[in-house]
Coordinates of C-alpha atoms (C1' of nucleotides) in Angstrom, one line a residue:
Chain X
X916 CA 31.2 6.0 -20.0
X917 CA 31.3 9.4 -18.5
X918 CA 28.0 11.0 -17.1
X919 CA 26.7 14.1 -18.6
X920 CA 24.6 16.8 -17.3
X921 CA 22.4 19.3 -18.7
X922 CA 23.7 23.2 -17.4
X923 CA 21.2 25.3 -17.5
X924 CA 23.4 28.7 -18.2
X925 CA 24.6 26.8 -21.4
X926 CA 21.6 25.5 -22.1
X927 CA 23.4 22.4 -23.2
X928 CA 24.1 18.7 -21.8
X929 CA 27.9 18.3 -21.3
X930 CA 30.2 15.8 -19.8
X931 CA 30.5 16.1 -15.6
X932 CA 34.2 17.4 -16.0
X933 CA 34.8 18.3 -11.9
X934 CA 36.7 20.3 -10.4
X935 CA 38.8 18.4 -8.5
X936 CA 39.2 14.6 -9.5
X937 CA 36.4 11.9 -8.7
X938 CA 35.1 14.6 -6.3
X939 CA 31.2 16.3 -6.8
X940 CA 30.4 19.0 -4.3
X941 CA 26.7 19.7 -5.0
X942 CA 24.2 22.8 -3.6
X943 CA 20.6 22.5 -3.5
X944 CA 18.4 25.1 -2.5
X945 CA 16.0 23.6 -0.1
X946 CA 12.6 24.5 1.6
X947 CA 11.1 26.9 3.6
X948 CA 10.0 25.3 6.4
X949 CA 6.8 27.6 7.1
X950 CA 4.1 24.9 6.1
X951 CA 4.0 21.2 5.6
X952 CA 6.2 19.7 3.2
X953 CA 4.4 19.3 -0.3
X954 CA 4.8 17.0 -3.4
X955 CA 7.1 19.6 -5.1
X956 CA 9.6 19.3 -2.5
X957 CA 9.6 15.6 -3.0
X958 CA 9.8 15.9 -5.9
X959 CA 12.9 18.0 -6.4
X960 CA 14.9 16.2 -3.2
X961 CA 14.2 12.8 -4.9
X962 CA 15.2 14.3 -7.9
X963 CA 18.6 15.1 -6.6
X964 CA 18.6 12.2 -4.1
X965 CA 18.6 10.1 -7.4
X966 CA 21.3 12.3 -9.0
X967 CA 23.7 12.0 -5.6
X968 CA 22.8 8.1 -6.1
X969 CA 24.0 7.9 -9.4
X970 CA 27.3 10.1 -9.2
X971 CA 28.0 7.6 -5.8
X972 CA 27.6 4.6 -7.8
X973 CA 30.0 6.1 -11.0
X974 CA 32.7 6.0 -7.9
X975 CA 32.5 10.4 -7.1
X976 CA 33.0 11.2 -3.6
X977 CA 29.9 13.5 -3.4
X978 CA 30.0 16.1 -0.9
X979 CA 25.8 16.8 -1.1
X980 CA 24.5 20.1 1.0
X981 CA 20.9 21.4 1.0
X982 CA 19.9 24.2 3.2
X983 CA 16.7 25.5 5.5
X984 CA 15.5 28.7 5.2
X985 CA 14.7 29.1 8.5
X986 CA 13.8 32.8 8.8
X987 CA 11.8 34.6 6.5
X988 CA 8.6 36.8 6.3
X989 CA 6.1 33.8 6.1
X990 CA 8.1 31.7 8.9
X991 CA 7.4 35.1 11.0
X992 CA 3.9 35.1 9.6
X993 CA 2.7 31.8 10.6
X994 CA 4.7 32.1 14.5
X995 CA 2.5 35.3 14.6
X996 CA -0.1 34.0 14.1
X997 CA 0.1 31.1 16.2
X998 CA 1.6 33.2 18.8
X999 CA 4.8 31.1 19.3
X1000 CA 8.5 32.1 18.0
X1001 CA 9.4 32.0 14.4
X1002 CA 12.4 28.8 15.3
X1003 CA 9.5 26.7 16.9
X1004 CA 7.6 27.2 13.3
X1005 CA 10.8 26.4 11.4
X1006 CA 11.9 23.8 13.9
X1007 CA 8.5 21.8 13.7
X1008 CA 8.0 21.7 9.8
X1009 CA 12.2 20.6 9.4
X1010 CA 11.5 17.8 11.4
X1011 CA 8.0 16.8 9.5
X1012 CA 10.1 17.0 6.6
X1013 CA 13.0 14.8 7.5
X1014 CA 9.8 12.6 8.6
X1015 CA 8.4 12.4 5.2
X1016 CA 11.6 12.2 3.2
X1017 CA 12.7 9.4 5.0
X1018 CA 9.3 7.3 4.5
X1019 CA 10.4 7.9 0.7
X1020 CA 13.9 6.5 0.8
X1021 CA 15.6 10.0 0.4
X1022 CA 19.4 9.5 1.8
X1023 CA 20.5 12.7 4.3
X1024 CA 22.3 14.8 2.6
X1025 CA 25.9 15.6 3.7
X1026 CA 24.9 18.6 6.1
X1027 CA 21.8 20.8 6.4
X1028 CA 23.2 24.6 7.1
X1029 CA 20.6 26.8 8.2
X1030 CA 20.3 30.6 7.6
X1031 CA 20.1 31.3 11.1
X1032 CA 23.3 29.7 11.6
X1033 CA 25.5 31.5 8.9
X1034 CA 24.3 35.2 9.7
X1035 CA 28.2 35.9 10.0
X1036 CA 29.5 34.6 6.6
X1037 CA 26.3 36.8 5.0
X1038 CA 27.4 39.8 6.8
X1039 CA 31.2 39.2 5.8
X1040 CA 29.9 38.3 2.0
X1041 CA 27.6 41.4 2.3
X1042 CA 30.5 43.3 3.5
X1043 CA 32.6 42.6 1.1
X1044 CA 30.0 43.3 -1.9
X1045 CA 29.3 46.8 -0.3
X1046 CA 33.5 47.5 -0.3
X1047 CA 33.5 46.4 -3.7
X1048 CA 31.2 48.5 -5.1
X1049 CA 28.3 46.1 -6.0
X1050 CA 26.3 46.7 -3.3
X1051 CA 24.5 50.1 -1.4
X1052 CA 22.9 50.7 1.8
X1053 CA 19.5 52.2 1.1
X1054 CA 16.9 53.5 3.8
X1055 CA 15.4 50.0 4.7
X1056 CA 18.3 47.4 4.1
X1057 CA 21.5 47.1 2.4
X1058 CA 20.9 46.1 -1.9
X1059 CA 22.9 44.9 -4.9
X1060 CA 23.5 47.1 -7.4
X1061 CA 22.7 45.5 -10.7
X1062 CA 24.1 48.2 -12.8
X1063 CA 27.8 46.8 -11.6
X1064 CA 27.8 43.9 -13.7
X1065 CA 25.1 43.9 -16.2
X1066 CA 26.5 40.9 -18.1
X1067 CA 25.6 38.9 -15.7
X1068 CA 21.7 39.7 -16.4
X1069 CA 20.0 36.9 -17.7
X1070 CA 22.3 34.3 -17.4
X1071 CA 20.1 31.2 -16.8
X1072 CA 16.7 32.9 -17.8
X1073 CA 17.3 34.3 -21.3
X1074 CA 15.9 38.1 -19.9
X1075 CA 17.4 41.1 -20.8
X1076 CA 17.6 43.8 -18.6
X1077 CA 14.9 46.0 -20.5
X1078 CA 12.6 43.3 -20.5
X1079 CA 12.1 43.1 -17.2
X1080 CA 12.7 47.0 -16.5
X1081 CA 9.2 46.9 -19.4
X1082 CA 7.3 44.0 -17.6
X1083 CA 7.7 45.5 -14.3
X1084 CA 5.0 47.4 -14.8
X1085 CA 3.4 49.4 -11.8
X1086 CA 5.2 46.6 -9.3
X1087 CA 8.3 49.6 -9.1
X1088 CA 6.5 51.3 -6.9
X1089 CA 6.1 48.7 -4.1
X1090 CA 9.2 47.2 -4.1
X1091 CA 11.5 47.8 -1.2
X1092 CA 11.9 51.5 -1.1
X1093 CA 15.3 51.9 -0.2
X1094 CA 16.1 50.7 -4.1
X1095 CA 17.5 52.8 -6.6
X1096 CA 16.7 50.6 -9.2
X1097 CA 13.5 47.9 -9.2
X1098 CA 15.4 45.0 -10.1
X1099 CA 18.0 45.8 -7.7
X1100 CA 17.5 43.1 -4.8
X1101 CA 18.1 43.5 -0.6
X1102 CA 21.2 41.8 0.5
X1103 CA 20.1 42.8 4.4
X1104 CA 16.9 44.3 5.6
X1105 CA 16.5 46.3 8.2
X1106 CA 14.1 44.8 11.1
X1107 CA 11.4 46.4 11.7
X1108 CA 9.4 46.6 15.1
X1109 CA 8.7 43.3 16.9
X1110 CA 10.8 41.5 14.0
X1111 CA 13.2 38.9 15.0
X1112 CA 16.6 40.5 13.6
X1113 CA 20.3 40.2 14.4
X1114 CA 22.8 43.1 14.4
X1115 CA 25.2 44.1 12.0
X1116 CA 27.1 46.9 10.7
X1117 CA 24.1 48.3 8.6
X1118 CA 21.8 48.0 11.8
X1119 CA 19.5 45.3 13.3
X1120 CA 17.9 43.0 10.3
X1121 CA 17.8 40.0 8.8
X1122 CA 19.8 38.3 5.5
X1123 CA 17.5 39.1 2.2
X1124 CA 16.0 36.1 0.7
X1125 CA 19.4 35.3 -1.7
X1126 CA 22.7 36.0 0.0
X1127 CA 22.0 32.8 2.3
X1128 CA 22.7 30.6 -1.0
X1129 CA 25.7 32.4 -1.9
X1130 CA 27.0 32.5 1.3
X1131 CA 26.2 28.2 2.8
X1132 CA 27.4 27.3 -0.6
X1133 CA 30.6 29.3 0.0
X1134 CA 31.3 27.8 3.3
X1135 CA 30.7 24.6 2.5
X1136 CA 31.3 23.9 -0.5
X1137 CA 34.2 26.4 -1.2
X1138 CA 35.0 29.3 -4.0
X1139 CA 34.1 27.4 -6.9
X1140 CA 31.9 24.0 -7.1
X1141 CA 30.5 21.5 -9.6
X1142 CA 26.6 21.3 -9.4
X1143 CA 24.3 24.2 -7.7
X1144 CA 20.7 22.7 -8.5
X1145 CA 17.0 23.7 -7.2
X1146 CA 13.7 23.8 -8.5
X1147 CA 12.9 25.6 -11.9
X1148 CA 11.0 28.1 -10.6
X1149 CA 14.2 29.3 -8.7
X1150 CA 15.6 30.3 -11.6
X1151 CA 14.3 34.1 -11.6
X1152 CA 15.1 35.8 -9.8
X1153 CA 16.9 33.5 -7.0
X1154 CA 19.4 31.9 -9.2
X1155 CA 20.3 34.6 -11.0
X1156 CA 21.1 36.7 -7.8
X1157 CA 23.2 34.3 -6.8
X1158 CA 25.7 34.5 -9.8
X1159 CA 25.6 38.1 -8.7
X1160 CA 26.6 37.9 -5.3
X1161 CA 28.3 35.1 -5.1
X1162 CA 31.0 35.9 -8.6
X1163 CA 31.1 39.7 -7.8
X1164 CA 31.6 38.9 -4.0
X1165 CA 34.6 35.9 -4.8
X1166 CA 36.0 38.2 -8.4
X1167 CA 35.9 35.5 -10.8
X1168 CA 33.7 33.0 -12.8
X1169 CA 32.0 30.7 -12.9
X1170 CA 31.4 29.6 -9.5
X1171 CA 29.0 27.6 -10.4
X1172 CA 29.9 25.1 -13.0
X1173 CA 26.9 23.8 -13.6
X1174 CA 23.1 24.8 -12.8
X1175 CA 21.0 22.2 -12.5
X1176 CA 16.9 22.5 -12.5
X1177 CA 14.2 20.3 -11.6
X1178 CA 10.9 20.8 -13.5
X1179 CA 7.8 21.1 -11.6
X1180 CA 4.4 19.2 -10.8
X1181 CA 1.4 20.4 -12.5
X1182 CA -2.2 18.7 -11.5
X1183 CA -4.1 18.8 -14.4
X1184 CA -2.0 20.4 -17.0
X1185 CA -1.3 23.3 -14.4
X1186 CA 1.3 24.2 -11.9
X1187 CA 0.2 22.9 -8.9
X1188 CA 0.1 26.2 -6.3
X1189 CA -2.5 27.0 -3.3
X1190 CA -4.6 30.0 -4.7
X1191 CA -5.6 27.5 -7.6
X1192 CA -7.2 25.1 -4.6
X1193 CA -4.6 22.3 -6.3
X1194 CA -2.3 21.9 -3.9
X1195 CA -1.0 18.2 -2.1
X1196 CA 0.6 18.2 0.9
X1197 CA 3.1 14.8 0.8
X1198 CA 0.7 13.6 3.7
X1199 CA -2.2 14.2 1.4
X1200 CA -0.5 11.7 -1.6
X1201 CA 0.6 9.5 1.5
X1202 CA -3.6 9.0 2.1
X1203 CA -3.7 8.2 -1.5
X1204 CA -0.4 6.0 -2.1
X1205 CA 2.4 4.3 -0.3
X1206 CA 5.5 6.6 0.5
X1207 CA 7.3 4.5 -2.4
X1208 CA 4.7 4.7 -4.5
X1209 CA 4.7 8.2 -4.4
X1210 CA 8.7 7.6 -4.8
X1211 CA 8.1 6.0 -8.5
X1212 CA 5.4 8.2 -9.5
X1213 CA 8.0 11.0 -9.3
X1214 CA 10.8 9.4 -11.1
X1215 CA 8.3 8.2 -13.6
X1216 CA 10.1 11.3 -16.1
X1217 CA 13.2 12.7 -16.4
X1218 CA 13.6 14.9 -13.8
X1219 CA 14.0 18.5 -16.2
X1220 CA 10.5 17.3 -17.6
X1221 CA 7.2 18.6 -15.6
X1222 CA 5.3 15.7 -13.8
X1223 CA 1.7 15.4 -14.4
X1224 CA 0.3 14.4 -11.1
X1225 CA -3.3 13.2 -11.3
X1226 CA -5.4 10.2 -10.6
X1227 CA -4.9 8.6 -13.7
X1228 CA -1.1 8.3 -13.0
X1229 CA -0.8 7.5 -9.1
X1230 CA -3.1 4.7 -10.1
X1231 CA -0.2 3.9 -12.5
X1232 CA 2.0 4.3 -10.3
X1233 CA 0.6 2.4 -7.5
X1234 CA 0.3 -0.2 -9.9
X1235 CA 3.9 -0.8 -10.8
X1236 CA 5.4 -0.1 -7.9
X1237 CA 3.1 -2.6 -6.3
X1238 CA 4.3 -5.1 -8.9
X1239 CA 7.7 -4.5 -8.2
X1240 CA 7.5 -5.2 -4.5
X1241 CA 5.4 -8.0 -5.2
X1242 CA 7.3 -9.8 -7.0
X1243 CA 11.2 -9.1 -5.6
X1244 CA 9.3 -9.8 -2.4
X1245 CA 8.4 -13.4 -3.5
X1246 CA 11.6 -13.9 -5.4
X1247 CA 13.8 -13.2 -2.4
X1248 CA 12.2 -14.9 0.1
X1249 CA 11.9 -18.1 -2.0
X1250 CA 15.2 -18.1 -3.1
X1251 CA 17.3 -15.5 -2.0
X1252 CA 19.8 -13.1 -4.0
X1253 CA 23.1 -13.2 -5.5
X1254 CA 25.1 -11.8 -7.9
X1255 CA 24.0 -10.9 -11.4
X1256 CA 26.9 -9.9 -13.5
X1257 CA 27.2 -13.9 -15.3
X1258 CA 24.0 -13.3 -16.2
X1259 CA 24.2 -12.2 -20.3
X1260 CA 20.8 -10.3 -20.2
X1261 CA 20.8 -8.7 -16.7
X1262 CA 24.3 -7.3 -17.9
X1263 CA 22.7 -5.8 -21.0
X1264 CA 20.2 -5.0 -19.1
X1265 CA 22.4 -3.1 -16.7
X1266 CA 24.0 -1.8 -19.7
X1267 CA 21.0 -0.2 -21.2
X1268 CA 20.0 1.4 -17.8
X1269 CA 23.8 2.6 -17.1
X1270 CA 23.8 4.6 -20.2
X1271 CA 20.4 6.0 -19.5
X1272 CA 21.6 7.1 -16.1
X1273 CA 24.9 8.4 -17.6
X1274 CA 23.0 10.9 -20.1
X1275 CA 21.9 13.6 -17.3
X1276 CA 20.1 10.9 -15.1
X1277 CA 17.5 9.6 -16.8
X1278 CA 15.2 7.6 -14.6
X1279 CA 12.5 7.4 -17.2
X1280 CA 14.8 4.5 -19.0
X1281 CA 15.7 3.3 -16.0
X1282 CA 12.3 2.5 -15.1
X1283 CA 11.8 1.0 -18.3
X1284 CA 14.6 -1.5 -18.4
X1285 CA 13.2 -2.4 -14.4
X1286 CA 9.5 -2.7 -15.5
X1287 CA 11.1 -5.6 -18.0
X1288 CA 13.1 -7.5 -15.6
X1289 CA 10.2 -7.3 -13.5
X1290 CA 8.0 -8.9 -16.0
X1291 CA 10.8 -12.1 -16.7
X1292 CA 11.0 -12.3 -12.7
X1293 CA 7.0 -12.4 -12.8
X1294 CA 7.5 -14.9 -15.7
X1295 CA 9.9 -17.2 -13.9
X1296 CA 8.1 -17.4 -10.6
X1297 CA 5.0 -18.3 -12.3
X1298 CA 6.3 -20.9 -13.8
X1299 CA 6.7 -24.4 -12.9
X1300 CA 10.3 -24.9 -12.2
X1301 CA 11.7 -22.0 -11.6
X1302 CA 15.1 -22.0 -10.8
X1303 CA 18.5 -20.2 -9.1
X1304 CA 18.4 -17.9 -11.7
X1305 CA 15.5 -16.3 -9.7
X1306 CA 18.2 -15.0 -7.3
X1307 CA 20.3 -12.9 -9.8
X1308 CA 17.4 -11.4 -10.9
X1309 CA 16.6 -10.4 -7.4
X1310 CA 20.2 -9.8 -7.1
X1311 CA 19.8 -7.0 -9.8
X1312 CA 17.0 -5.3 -9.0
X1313 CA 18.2 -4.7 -5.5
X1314 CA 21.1 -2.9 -7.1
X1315 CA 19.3 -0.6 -9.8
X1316 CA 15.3 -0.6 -8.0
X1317 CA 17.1 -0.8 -4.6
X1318 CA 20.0 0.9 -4.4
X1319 CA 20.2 3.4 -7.4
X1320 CA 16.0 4.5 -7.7
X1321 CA 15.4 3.5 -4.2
X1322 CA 11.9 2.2 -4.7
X1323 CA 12.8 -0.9 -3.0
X1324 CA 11.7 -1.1 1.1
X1325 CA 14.8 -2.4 3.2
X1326 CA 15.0 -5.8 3.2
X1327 CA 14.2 -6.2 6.8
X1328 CA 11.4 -4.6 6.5
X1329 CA 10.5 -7.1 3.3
X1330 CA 10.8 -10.0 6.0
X1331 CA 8.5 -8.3 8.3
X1332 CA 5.8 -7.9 6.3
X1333 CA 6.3 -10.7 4.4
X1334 CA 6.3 -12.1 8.8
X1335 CA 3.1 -10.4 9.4
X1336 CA 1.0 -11.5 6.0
X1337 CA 2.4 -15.1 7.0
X1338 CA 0.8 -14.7 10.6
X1339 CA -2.4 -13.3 9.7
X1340 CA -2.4 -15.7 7.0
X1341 CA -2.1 -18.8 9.1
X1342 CA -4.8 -17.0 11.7
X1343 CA -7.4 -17.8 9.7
X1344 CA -5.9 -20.5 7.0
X1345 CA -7.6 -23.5 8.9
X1346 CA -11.2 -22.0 8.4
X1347 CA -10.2 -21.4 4.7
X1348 CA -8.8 -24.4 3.7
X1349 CA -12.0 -26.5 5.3
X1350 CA -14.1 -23.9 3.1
X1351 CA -11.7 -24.7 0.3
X1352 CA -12.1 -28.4 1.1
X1353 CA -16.3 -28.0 0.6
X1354 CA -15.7 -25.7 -1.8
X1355 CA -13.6 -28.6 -4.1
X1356 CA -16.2 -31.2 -3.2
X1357 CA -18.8 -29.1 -4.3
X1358 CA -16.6 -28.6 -7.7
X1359 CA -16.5 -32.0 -8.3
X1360 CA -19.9 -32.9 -8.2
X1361 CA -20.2 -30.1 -10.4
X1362 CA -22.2 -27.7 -8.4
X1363 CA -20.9 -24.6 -9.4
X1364 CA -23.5 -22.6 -7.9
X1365 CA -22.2 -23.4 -4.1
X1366 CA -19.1 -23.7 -5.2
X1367 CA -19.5 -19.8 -6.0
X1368 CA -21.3 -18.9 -3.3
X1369 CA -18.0 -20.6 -1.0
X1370 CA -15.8 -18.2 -3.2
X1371 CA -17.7 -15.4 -2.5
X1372 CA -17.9 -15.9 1.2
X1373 CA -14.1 -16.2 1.2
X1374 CA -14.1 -13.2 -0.6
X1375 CA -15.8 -11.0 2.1
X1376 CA -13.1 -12.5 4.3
X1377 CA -10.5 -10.8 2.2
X1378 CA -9.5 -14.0 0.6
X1379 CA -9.0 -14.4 -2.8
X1380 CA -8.9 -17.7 -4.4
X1381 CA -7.4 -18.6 -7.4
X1382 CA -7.6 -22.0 -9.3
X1383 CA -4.8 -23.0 -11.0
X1384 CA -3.6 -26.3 -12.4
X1385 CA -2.5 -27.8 -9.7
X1386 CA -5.5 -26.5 -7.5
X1387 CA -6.9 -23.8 -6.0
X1388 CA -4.3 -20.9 -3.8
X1389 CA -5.0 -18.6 -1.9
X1390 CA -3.8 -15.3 -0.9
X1391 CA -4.9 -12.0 1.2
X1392 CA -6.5 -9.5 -1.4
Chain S
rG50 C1' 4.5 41.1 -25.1
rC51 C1' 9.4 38.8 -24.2
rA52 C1' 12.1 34.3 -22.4
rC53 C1' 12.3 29.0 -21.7
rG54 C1' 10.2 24.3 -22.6
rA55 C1' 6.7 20.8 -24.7
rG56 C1' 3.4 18.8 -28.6
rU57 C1' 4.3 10.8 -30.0
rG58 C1' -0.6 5.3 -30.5
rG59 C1' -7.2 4.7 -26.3
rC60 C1' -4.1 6.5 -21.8
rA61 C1' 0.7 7.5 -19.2
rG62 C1' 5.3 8.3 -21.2
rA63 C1' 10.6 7.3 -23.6
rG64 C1' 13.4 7.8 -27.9
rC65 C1' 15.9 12.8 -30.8
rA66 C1' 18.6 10.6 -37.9
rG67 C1' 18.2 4.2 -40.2
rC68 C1' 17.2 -1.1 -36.1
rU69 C1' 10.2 -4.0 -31.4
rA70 C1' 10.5 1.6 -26.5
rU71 C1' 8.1 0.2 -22.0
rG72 C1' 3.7 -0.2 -19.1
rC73 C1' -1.6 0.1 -18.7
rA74 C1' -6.0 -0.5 -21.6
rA75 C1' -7.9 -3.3 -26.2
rU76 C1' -8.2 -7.8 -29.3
rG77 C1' -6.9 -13.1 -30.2
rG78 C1' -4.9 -17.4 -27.9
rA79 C1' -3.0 -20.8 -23.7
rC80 C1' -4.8 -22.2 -18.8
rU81 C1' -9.9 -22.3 -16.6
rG82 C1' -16.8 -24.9 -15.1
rC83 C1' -16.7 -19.5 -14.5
rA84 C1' -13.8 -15.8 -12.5
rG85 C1' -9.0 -14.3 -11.2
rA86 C1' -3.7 -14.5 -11.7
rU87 C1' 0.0 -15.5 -15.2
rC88 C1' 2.0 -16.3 -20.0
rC89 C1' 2.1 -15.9 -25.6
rA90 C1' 0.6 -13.1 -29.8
rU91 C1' -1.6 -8.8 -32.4
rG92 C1' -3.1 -3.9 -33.8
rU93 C1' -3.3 1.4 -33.4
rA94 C1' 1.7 6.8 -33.3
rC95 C1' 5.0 10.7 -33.9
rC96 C1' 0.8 19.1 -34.2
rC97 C1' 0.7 21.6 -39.4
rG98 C1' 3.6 23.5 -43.8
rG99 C1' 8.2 23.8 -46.1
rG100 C1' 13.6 22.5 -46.4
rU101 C1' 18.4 19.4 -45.9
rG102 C1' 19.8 14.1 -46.1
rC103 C1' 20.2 7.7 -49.5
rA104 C1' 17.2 7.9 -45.0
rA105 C1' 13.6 12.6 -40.3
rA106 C1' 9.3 11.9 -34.2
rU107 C1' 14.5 12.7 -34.5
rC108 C1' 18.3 18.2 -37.9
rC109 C1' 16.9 23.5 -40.2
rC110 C1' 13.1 27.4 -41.3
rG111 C1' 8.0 29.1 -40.7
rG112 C1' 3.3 28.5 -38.4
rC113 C1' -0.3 26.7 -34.7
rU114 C1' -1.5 24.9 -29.7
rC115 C1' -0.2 24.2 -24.6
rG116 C1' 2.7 24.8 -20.1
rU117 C1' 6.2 27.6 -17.1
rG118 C1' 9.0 32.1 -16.0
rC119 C1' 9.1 37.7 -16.0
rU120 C1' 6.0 38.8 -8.2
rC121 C1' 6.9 34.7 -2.8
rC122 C1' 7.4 29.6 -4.7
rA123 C1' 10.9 23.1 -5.0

RNA sequence: GCACGAGUGGCAGAGCAGCUAUGCAAUGGACUGCAGAUCCAUGUACCCGGGUGCAAAUCCCGGCUCGUGCUCCA
């Protein structure tokens, strides 16, 4: 079954025809790395960690890029006001970033281009856009002319050019003042004093916040490529300057043959953002939850859909997530995994989840067909003679929880812990099975008040007993 | 105001024409001295008003409500 993707300049979902054979090349606009990393980034490079996942497994040779914005006037903000250079800033918040992504199972992608290292292809790309006619060189920077290509106005947004000419409102008279038109954007802007910069034909400056896109995506990814994806909120006016620059620059369309748009997180019912005081940090959810458990809690939609992040649903989140580690966890180390695929149910199972995946990646069904297999596994181990089908069952949900969500911890690091709960578990297990031992007597004869007040005791130990039919277990709580 | 999206059971959240969503919570049961864990079973839905279909959460039209975008933002 083929995949298919929802285009957001079509505003339809259509099969992943690509351009070249089995081969994806994908563009994501990434971060700004002027501040720590935050839950909308996760969420939008698990998002498309998932999506480069899926086209892997469906056999595409994925070519995946995401970028770094590595100058602009909030990066030269914060190294003013710390008093250290504007790369040290962006240097320092890239690598707490890789740090966090990685504690949540999101892959590398192919290559990370930064602006500061593509300032030639944006001057060529501004070059040419100037010789062509699409572009100006005002008194503070170099712009693009929208008035060149007016179709192209609107494209993923719906606007109209009067629109926003009427909803711009007294903003005119503040935008950059070289502009003959305020919805004109800068292409290059001219540095002013004390202002990192880098020369070019239009004088010392710096790329304006779009042509970077046009131009990484152009020299990595080529004239014409499949996906070009980033959060919703890029839509206006980053997205749409980029089917500007980078079709007027190259003379032909689409370059772009499909856009793809995360939705965003909203903490109760709104858009999360700082001046509303609602803002997490991915450090701040990793106080709350488990990297993975932040993992699910983000895949627990579809990505297009918003995510409402709030107590209610990181305990949910925690909860399955936990119940999923749990009980692969148990299942592998008591008997191992092997392959699923003779299995009747895992393959409809897999089946169910494939065609989820196949219409525009949707985890939410995913999740759903794991949460069941989760629930048999559960049901199995329970039980009283469970058997080798255990290890298909483990089998599969390393594939699909593993491998495909990633909201499975490597396997060595399964053993480990699984190592460590063992070791602390035997530390103490003499002292609780002699407590056990009194405690059994004392439920014999019985005697139920100190055979409570052994329980509790336990309990203030961090053991939790529980009496089943064959006797009492025990286990760290 | 305009654009885009959403309104589903106590809660979270899928489905998008016919067939149990799923999970949590709830209720009943099994197992228990009790508790816990686990399992089984059960109930409660589709914003409102029209329309098209043999059949509509699901398509069409009209409302209402909410969110996002129109300014830096993943």
């Amino acid at each position: 079954m083929p995949v298919r993707a929802y285009d957001t300049r079509s505003r339809e979902k259509r099969e992943l025809g690509t351009l070249v054979e089995g081969e994806v090349g994908i563009y994501v606009c990434g971060i700004t790395p002027y501040s720590p990393s935050h839950i909308g980034h996760a969420r939008q490079a698990i998002a498309f960690d998932i999506i480069v996942r899926w086209l892997r497994k469906r056999g595409y040779r994925v070519n995946y890029i995401t970028n770094f914005t590595d100058i602009d006037d909030k990066i030269i903000d914060a190294a003013n006001k710390e008093g250290v250079g504007f790369l040290e800033v962006a240097d320092r918040h890239i690598e707490e970033y890789f740090e966090v992504m990685d504690a949540m199972n999101v892959q590398r992608a192919d290559a990370y281009p930064r602006v500061t290292e593509t300032i030639p292809e944006i001057i060529d790309m501004v070059t040419t856009l100037i010789d062509r006619g699409h572009a100006y060189v005002g008194d503070d920077g170099v712009y693009f002319e929208i008035d060149t290509a007016p179709e192209k106005f609107g494209q993923l947004t719906g606007q109209t050019l009067e629109m926003v000419r009427a909803g711009a409102g007294g903003r005119v008279a503040d935008t950059g003042s070289g502009k003959r038109d305020h919805r004109d954007f800068a292409l290059w802007k001219l540095a002013k004093r004390g202002e990192p910069s880098w020369d070019s034909p239009w004088g010392s400056g710096r790329p304006g916040w779009h042509i970077e896109c046009s131009a990484m995506s152009l020299s990595h990814l080529g004239e014409a490529f499949d996906i070009h994806g980033g959060g919703s909120d890029l839509m206006f006016p980053h997205h749409e300057a980029e089917i500007f620059q980078s079709e007027c620059c190259l003379g032909h369309e689409p370059v772009v043959q499909f856009w793809m748009h995360n939705g965003m997180i909203n903490v109760d019912g709104e858009k999360m953002s700082k001046s509303l005081g609602n803002f997490w940090t991915i450090r701040d959810a990793f106080g709350k939850v488990d990297p993975l458990e932040l993992r699910y809690a983000m895949i627990n939609a579809p990505y297009r859909q918003p995510v409402e992040f709030n107590s209610i649903m990181l305990e949910d989140a925690c909860m399955h997530q936990r119940r999923l580690v749990a009980a692969f966890s148990e299942g592998l180390s008591r008997f191992g995994s092997s392959d699923w695929s003779a299995s009747k149910e895992l393959s409809a199972t897999a089946e169910r989840l494939s065609t989820g995946m196949d219409d525009d990646f949707n985890t939410r069904v995913a999740i759903v067909e794991v949460q069941s297999v989760v629930r048999n596994l559960r049901g199995l181990l329970d039980s009283n003679e469970p058997d080798e089908g255990v290890s298909a069952v483990v089998g599969w949900l390393s594939e699909f929880a593993g491998r495909v969500l990633g909201l499975l911890p490597d396997e060595g690091s399964i053993a480990a812990s699984l190592k460590k709960e063992e070791s602390a578990r035997s530390e103490i297990a003499e002292c609780v099975e002699a407590l056990l031992s009194k405690r059994e007597d004392a439920r014999e004869s019985k005697d139920w008040g100190s055979a409570d007040s052994i329980r509790d005791e336990l309990s203030t130990m961090g053991v939790v007993v529980e009496d089943g039919p064959e006797g009492p277990t025990w286990r760290l709580g």
